[in-house]
Coordinates of C-alpha atoms in Angstrom, one line a residue:
X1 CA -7.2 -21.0 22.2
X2 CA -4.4 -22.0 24.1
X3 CA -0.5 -23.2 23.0
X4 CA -1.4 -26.5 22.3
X5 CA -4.7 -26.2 20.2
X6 CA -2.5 -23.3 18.3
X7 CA 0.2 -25.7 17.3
X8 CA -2.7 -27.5 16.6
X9 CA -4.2 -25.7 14.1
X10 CA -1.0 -24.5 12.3
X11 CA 0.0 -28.6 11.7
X12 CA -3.7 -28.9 10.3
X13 CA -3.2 -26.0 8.0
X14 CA -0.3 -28.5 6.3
X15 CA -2.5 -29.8 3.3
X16 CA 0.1 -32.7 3.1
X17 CA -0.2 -33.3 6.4
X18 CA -4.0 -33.2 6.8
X19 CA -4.4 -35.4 4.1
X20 CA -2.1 -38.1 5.6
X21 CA -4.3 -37.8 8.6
X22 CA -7.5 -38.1 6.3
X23 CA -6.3 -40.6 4.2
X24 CA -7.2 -43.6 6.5
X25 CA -10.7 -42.1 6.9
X26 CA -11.9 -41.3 3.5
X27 CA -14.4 -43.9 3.7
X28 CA -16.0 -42.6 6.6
X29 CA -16.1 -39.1 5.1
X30 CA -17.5 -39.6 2.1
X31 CA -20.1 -41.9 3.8
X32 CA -20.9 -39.0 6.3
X33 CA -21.6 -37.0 3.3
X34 CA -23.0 -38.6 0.6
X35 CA -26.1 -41.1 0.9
X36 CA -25.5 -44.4 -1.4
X37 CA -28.2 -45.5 -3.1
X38 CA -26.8 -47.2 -6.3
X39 CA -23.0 -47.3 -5.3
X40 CA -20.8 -49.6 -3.8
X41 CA -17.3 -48.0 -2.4
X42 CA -14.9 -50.9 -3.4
X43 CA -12.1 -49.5 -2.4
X44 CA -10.1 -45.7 -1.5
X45 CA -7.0 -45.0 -4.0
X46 CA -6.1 -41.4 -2.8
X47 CA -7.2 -38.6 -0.4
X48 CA -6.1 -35.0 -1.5
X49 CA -6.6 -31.7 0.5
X50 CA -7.3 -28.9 -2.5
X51 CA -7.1 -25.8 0.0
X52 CA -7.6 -25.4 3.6
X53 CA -9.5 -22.2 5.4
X54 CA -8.3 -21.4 9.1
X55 CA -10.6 -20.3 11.3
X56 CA -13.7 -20.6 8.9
X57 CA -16.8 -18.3 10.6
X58 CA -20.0 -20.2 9.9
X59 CA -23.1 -17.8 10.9
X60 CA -26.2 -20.4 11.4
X61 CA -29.2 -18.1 10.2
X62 CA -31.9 -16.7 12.6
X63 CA -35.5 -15.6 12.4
X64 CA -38.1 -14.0 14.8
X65 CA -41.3 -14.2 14.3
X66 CA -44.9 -12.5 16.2
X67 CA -47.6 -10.5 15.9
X68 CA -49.0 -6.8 17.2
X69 CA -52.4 -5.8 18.0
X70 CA -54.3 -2.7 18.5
X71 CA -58.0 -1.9 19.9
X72 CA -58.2 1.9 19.5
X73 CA -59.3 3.5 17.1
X74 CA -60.2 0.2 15.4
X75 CA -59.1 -3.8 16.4
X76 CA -56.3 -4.5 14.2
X77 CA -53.7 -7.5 14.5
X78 CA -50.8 -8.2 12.2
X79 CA -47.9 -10.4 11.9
X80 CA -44.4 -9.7 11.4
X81 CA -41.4 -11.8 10.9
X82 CA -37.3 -10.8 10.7
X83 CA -34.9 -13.3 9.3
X84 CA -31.1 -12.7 8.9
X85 CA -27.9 -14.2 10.2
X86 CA -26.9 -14.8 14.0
X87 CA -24.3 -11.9 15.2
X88 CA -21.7 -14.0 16.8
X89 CA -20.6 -17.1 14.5
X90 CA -19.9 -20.7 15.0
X91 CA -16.6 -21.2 14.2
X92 CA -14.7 -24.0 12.4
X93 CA -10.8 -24.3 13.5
X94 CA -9.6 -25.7 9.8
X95 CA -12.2 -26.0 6.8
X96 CA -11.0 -28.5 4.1
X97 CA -11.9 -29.1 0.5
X98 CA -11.4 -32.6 -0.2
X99 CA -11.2 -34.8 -3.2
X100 CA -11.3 -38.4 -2.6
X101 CA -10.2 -40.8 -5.5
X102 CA -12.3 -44.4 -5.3
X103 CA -13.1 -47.2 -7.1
X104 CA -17.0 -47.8 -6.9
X105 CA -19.4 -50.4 -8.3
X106 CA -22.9 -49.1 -9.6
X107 CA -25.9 -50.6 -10.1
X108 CA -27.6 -48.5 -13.4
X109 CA -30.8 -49.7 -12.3
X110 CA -33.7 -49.6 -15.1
X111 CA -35.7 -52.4 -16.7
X112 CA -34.7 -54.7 -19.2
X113 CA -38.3 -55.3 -20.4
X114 CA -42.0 -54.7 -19.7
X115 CA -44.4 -56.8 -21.1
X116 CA -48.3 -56.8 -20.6
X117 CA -50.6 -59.7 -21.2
X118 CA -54.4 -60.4 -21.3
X119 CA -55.5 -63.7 -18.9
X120 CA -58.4 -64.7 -20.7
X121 CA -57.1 -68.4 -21.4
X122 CA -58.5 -70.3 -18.3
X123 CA -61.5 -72.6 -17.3
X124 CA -60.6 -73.4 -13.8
X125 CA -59.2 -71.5 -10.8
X126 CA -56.2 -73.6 -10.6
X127 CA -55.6 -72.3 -14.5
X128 CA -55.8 -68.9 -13.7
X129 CA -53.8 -69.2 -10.4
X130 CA -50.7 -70.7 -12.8
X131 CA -50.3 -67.9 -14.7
X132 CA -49.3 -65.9 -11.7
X133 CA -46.3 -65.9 -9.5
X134 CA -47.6 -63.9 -6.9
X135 CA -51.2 -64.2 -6.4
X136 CA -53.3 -65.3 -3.2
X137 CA -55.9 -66.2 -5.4
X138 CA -58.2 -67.2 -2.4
X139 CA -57.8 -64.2 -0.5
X140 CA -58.3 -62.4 -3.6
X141 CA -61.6 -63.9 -4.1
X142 CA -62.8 -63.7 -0.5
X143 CA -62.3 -60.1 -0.5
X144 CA -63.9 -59.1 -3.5
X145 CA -67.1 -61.7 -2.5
X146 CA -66.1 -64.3 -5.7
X147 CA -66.8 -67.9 -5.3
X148 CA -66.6 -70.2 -8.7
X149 CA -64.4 -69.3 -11.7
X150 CA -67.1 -67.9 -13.8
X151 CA -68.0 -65.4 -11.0
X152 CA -63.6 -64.6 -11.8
X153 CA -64.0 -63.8 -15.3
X154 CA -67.3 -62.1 -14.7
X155 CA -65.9 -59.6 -12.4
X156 CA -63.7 -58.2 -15.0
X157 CA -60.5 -58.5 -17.2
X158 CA -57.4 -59.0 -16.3
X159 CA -54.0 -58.4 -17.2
X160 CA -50.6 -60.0 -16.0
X161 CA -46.9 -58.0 -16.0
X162 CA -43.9 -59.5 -16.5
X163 CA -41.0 -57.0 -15.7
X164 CA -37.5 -57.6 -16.3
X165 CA -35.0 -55.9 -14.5
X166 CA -31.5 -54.5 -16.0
X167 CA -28.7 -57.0 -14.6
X168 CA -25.6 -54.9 -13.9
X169 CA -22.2 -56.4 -16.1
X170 CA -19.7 -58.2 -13.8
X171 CA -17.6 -55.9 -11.5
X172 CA -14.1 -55.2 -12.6
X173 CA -12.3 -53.4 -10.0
X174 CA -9.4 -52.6 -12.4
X175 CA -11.9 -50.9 -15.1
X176 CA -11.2 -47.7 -15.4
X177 CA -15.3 -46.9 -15.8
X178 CA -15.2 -47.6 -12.2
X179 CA -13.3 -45.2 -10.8
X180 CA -14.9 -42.1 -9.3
X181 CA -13.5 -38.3 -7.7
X182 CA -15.6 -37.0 -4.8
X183 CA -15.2 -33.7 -3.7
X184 CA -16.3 -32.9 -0.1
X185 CA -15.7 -30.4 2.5
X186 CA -14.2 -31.5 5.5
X187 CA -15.0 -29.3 9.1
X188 CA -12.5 -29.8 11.7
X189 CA -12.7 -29.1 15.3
X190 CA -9.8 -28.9 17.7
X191 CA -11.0 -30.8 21.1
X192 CA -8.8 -32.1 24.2
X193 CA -8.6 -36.0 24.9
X194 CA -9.7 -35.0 28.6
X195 CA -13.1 -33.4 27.4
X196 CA -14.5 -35.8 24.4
X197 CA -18.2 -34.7 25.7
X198 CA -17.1 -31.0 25.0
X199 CA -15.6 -32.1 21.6
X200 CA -18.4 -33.4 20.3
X201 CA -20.6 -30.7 21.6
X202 CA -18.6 -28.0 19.4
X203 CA -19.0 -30.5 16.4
X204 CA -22.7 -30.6 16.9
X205 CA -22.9 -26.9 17.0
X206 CA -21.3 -26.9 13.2
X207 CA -23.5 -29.4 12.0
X208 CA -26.5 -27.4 13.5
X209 CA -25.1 -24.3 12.0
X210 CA -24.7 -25.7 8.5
X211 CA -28.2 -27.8 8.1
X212 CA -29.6 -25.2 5.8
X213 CA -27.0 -24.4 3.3
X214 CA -27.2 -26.1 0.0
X215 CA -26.1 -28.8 -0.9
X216 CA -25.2 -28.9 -4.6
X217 CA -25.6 -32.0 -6.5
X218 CA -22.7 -34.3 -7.7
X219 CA -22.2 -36.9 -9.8
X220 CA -21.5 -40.0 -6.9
X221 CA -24.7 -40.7 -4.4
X222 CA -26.6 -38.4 -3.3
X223 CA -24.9 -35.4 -1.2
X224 CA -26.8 -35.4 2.2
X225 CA -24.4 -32.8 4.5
X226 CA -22.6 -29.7 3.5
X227 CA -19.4 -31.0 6.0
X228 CA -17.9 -34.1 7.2
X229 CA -17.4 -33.7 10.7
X230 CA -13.9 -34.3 12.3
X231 CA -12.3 -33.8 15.8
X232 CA -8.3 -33.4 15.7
X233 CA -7.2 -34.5 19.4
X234 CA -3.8 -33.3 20.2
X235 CA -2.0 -36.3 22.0
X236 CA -0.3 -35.6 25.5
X237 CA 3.2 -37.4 26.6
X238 CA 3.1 -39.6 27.9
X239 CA 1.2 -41.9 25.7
X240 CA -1.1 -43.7 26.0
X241 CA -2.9 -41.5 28.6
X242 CA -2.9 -43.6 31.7
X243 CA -6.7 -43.8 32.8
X244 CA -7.8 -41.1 34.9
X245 CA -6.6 -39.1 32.1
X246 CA -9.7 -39.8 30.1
X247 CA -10.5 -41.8 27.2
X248 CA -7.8 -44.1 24.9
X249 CA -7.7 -43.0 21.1
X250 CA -9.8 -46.5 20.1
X251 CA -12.3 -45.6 22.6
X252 CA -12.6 -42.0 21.2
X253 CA -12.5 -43.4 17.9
X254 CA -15.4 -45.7 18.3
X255 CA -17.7 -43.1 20.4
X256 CA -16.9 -40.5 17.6
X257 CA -17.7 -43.0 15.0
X258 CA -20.9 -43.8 16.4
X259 CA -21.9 -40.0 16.1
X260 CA -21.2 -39.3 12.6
X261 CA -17.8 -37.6 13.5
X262 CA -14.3 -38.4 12.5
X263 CA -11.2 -38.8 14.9
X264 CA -7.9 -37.5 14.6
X265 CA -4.8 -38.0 16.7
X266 CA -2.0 -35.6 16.6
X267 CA 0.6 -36.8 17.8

């Protein structure tokens, strides 16, 4: 690692600092990390960095697996398999634990009411078909070889749900009930605005490393990935780069976006 990615590193070991530079991009963290199934992220009210790891070794685990045989003095096969950790580590220039203060809406989900009903009163098809909002009575018939109304209630009874769902109260941003803490672990790669392609290489090679480590439920969506990914790109002088020298930061922004990573500028 050379001068630059050293100075760096020590400027993302500044918690203050690291959370100014995540503050813009808590959104996009928590997204990365958390699937939203009944939640709504109105708005971000604070970003905080909790503690910060330099040079975090992550060792992706490994496993071997095959078989040996034998013919003398009897045939005999057997499987074997080794599983342990890789020797040489994928390494993470500055781990973060992050909390990220939000205001959220949330649907509770859940019904309101169930209620089950005989249909038994009815003397014509178009009777029957009334009490139903979502019935092809006619294809319903054809397929089960029906033709008048008495060959309908001869084929059996029949019973007609009427489900209510729970409406969720009005959404007040300002209720406190609304507001949630999310704690997350942020991963954050040094890379060099003249080798984006390598940059997001190395962040793949985390996210590959860290697929099979648990993820521990919380009490906000669902958590779907141990790390949100994040690429700090220290900025040369001049800026901007002019072309040749690679990428602009809202082109890196939007190509890092689009693969589940977050971009930093350090200017």
């Amino acid at each position: 690692m050379g001068v630059i990615q050293d100075r760096a590193m020590a400027r993302l070991t500044d918690k203050a600092g690291l959370a100014q530079l995540l503050t813009p991009r808590a959104r996009l963290l928590v997204e990365l990390t958390h699937e939203l199934e009944n939640e709504r992220v109105d708005s971000v009210t604070d970003l905080r960095v909790r503690s910060v790891t330099p040079q975090s070794p992550l060792f992706p685990p490994d496993s071997r697996q095959g078989y040996w045989s034998q013919v003398v003095p009897s045939i005999t096969r057997a499987d074997f398999g080794w599983a342990g950790e890789t020797a040489e580590p994928v390494w993470i220039d500055v781990l973060a634990e992050v909390e990220v203060d939000l205001v959220a809406e949330t649907d509770p989900g859940g019904l309101d009411s169930l209620v089950v009903k005989a249909v038994d009163d009815y003397t014509t098809l178009d009777e029957f078909r009334a009490q139903f909002r979502f019935l092809d009575l006619d294809a319903f018939m054809a397929s089960h070889g029906l033709r008048t109304v008495e060959d309908l209630r001869d084929s059996g009874e029949y019973l007609r749900t009427e489900v209510r769902l729970r409406r969720p109260p009005v959404f007040d941003p300002a209720d406190p009930a609304n507001r949630r803490t999310v704690g997350l672990d942020t991963a954050v790669v040094i890379g060099a605005m003249n080798d984006v392609a390598g940059a997001v290489r190395t962040a793949r090679r985390v996210a590959a490393a860290a697929r099979d480590r648990p993820l521990a439920p919380g009490p906000f969506g669902v958590r779907v990935a141990p790390y949100a990914l994040a690429v700090a790109f220290p900025v040369p002088s001049p800026r901007p780069p002019p072309p040749e020298q690679g990428l602009g930061q809202a082109e890196i922004e939007t190509l890092l976006g689009d693969a589940g990573i977050a971009a930093l500028f350090l200017a």
